[in-house]
Short mmCIF file of C-alpha atoms in Angstrom, two decimals:
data_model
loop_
_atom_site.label_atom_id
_atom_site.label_comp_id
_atom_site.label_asym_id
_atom_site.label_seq_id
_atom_site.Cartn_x
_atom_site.Cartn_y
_atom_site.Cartn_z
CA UNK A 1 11.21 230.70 104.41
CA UNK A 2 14.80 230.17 105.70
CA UNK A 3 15.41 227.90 109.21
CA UNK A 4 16.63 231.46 110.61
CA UNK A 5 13.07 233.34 110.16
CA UNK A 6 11.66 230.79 112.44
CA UNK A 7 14.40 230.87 114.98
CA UNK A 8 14.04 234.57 115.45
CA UNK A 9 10.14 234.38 116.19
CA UNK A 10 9.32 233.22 119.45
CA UNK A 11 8.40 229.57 120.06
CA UNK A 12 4.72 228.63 118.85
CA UNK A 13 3.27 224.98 118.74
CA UNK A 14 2.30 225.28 114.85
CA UNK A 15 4.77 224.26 112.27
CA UNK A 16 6.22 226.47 109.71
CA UNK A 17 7.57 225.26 106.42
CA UNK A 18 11.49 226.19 105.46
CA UNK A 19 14.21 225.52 102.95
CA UNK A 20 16.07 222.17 103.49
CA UNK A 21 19.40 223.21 105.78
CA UNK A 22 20.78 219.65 106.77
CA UNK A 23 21.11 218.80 102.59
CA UNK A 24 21.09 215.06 101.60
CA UNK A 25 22.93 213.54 104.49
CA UNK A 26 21.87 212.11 107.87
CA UNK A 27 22.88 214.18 110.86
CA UNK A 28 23.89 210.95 113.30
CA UNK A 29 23.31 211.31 116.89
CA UNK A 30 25.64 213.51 119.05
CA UNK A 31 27.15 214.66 115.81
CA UNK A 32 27.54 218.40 114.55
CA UNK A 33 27.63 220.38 111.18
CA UNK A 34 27.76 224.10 109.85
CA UNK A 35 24.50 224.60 108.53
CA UNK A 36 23.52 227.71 106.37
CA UNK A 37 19.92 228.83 107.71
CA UNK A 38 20.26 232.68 107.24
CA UNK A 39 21.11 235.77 110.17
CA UNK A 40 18.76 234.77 113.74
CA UNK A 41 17.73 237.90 114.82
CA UNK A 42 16.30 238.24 118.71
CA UNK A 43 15.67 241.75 120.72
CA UNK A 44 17.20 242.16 123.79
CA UNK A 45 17.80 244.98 126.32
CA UNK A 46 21.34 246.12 126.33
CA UNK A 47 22.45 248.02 128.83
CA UNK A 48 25.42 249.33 127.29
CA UNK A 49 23.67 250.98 124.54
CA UNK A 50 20.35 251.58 127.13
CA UNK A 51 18.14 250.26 124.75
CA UNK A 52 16.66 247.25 122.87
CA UNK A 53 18.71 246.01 120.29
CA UNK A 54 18.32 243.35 117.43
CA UNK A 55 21.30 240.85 118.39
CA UNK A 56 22.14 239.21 115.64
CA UNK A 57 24.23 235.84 114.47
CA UNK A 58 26.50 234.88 111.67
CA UNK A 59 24.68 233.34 108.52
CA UNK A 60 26.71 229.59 109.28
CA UNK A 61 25.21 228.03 112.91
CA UNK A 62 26.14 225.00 114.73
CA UNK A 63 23.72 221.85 114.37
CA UNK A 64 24.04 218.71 116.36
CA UNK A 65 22.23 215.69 115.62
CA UNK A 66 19.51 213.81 118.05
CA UNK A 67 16.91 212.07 115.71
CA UNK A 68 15.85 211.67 112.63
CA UNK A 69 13.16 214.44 113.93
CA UNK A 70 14.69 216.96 115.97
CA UNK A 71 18.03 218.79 116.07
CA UNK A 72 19.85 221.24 118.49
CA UNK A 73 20.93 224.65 117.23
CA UNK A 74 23.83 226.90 118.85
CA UNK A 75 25.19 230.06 117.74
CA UNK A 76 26.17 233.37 119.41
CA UNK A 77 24.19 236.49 118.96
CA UNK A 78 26.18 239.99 118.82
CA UNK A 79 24.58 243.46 119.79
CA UNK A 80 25.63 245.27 116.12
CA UNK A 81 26.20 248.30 118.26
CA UNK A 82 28.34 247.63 120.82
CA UNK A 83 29.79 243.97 120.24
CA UNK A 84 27.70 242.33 123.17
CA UNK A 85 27.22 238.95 122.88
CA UNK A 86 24.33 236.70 123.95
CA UNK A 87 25.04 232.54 123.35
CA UNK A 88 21.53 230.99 122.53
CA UNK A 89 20.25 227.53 121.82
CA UNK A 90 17.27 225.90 120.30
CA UNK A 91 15.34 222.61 120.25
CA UNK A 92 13.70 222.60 116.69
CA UNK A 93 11.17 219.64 115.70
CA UNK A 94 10.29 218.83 112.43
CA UNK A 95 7.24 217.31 111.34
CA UNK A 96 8.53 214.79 109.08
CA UNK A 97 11.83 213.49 108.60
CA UNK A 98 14.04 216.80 108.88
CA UNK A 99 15.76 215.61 105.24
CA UNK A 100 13.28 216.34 103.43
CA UNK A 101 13.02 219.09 100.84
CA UNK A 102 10.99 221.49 102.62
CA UNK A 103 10.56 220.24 106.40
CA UNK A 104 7.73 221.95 108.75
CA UNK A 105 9.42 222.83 111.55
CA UNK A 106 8.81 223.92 114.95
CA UNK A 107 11.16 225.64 118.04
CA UNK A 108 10.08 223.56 121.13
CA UNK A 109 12.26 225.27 123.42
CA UNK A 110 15.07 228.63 123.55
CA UNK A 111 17.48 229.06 126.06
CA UNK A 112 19.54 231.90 125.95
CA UNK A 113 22.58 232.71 128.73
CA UNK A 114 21.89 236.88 129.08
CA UNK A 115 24.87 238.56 131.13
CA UNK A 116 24.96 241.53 133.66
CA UNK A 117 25.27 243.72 130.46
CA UNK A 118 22.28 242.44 128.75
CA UNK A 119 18.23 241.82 129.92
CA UNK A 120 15.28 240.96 128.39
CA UNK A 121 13.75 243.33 126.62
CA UNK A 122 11.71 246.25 127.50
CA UNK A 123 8.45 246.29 125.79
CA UNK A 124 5.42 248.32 126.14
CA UNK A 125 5.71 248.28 130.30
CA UNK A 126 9.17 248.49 131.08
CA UNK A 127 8.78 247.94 134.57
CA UNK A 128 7.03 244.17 134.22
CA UNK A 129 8.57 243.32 130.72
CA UNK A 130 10.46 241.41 132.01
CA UNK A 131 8.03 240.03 134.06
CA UNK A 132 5.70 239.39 131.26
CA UNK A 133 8.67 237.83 129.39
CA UNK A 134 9.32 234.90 131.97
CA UNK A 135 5.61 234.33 132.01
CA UNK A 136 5.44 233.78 128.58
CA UNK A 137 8.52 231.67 128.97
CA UNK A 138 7.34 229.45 131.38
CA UNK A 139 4.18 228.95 129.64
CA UNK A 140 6.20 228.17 126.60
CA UNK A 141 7.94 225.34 129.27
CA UNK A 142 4.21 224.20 129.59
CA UNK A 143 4.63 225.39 133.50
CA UNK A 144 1.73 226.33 133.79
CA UNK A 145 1.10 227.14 137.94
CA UNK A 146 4.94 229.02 137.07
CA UNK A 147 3.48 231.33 134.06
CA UNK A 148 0.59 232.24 136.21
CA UNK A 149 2.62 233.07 139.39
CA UNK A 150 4.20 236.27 137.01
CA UNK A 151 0.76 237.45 135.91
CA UNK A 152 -0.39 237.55 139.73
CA UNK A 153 3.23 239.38 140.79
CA UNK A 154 2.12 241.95 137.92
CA UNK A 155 -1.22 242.57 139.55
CA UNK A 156 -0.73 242.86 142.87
CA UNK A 157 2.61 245.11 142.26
CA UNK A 158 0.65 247.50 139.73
CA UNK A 159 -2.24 247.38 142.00
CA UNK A 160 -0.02 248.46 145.32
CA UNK A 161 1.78 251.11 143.40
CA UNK A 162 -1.29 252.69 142.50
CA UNK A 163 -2.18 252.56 145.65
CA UNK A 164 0.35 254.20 147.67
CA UNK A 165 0.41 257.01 144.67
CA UNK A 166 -3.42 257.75 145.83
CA UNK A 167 -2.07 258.02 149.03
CA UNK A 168 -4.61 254.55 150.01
CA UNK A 169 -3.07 252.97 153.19
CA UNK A 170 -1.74 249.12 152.34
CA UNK A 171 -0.54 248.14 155.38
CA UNK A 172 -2.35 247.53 158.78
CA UNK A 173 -1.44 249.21 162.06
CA UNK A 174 0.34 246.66 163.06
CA UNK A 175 2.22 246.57 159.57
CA UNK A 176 0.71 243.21 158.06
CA UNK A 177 -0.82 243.77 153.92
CA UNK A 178 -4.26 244.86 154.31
CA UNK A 179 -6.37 242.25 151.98
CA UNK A 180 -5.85 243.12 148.43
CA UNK A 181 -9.74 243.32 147.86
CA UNK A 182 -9.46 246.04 149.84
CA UNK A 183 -7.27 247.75 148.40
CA UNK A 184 -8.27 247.10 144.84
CA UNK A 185 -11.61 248.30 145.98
CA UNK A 186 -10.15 251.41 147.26
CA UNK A 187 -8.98 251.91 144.16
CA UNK A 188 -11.42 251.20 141.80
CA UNK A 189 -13.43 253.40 144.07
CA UNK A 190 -10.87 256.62 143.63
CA UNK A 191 -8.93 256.06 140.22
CA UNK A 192 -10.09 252.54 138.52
CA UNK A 193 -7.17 250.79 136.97
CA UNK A 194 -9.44 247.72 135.49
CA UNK A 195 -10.86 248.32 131.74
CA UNK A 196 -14.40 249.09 131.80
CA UNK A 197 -14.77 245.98 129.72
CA UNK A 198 -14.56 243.35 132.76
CA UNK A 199 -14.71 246.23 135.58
CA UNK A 200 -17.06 244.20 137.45
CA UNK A 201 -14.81 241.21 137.48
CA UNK A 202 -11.39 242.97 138.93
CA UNK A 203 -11.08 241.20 141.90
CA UNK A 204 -12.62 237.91 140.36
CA UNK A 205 -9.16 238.15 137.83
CA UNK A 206 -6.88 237.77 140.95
CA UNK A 207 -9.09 235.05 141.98
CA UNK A 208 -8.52 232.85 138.76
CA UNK A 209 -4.83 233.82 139.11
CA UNK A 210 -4.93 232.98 142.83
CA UNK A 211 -6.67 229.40 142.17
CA UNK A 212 -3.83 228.39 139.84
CA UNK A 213 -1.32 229.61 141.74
CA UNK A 214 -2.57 227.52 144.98
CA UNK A 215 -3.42 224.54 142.89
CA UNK A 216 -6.92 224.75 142.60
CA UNK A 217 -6.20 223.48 139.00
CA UNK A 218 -3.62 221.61 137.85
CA UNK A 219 -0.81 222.61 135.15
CA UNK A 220 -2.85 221.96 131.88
CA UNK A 221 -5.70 224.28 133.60
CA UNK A 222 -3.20 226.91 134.05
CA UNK A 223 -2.26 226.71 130.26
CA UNK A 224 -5.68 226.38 129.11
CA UNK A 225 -6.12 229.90 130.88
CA UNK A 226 -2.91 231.24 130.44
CA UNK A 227 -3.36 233.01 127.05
CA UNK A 228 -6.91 235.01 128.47
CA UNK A 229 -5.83 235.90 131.46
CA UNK A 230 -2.55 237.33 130.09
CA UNK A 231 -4.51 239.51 128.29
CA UNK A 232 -6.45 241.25 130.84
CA UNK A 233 -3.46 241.58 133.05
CA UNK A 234 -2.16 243.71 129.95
CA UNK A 235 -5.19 245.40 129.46
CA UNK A 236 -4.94 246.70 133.29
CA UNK A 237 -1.80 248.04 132.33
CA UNK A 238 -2.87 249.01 129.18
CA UNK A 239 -5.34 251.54 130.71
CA UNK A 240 -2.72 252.39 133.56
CA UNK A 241 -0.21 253.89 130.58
CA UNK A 242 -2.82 255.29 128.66
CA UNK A 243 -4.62 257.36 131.32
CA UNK A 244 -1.08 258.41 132.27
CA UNK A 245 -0.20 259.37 129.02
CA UNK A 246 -3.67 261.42 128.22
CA UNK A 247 -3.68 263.62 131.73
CA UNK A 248 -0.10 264.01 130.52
CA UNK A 249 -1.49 265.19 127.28
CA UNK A 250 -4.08 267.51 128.94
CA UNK A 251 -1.36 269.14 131.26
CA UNK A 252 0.99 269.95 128.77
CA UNK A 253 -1.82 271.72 126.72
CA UNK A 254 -2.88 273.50 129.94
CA UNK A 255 -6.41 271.86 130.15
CA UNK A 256 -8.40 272.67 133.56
CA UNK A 257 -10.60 270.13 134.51
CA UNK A 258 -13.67 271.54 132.41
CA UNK A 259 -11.59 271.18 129.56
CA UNK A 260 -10.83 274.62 128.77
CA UNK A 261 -7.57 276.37 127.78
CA UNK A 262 -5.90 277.90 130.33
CA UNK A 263 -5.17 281.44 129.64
#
């Protein structure tokens, strides 16, 4: 495995063996060299081409020197459509000594510099990918209280859109939020949006959210939890696209609600 396979993965805490890139010689402090690691590939939205691209860089990057354990990596990724470029940098750890012949390596932390021509990218729910993306990005930044604040935005958004499409009030007379219990009860009640596998514990996931948020735990809780409770934020919006997609399904095949053909 080449340096670049691992820079094109998102950041994990495991390390992952690769080829030697630095050769023989010492990278000194503050110092930088051409290394040959392969093409980093990383998916971004482009908005120029309207749709997720694989931004890729040159096969030589720029290495600079910090330890005799970690190095920083720059290069400049390029949309292979339209020429759009995205300038990212990495934090890589090794294991051992990073000369050796085949050092375990790790990414502890990717910053990229996106432009008004280029986003994150769109995933499986466009409208919280990104979102989800600077959850997982935080977490990675071991913020935990910050990762969880996304995951709550994402519930309480999907929650109130649903909602207002069932035509539930949200607001109060006066104008204030009605309680989001409420509503999520309302809506459980008319159209559930939680996965019958925790459907009894909808409102208890905003809790757990809510707790971290308010520091009711402190950052490691919220990274403990962060992984689980990502998931069944998903899985809300999992069933969301999926229910949309199947009535979708049944209309365009002219299904009445018995489930016969329409004729």
């Amino acid at each position: 495995m080449r340096l670049s396979d691992v820079l094109s993965k998102p950041p994990v805490s495991r390390f992952e063996q690769v080829d030697n890139f630095l050769g023989k010689t010492k990278l000194n402090c503050g110092k930088q060299r051409k290394v040959n690691v392969g093409i980093v590939g990383l998916t971004y939205f482009c908005k120029h081409c309207d749709d997720n691209m694989t931004f890729v860089s040159d096969n030589e990057l720029f290495c600079i020197g910090i330890n005799d354990y970690r190095v920083s990596i720059d290069c400049v990724l390029r949309c292979p459509r339209c020429g759009e470029l995205v300038p990212v940098w990495f934090l890589v750890e090794s294991k051992e000594n990073m000369l050796g012949a085949a050092p375990e390596v790790r990414v502890l932390k990717r910053t990229e510099r996106l432009t008004e021509y280029v986003l994150l990218r769109r995933g499986q729910h466009p409208t919280y990918s990104e979102w989800l993306e600077k959850a997982d990005r935080a977490y990675r930044d071991e913020l935990g209280a910050g990762s969880i604040v996304y995951l709550r935005k994402i519930l309480e958004a999907v929650t109130i859109q649903r909602a207002e499409g069932l035509g539930i009030a949200t607001k109060k007379e006066s104008g204030a939020s009605k309680p989001f219990k409420e509503i999520l009860a309302k809506v459980e009640a008319t159209d559930p949006i939680i996965p019958n596998e925790f459907s009894e514990n909808g409102y208890k996931l905003f809790g757990e959210l809510s707790d971290v948020v308010h520091g009711d735990y402190d950052e490691q809780d919220g990274l403990k939890k962060y992984g689980s409770l990502r998931r069944l934020v998903v899985g809300v919006l999992d069933k969301i696209k999926n229910s949309q997609e199947i009535a979708g399904a049944k209309t365009a095949l002219g299904w009445n609600e018995g489930g016969e053909a329409q004729v």
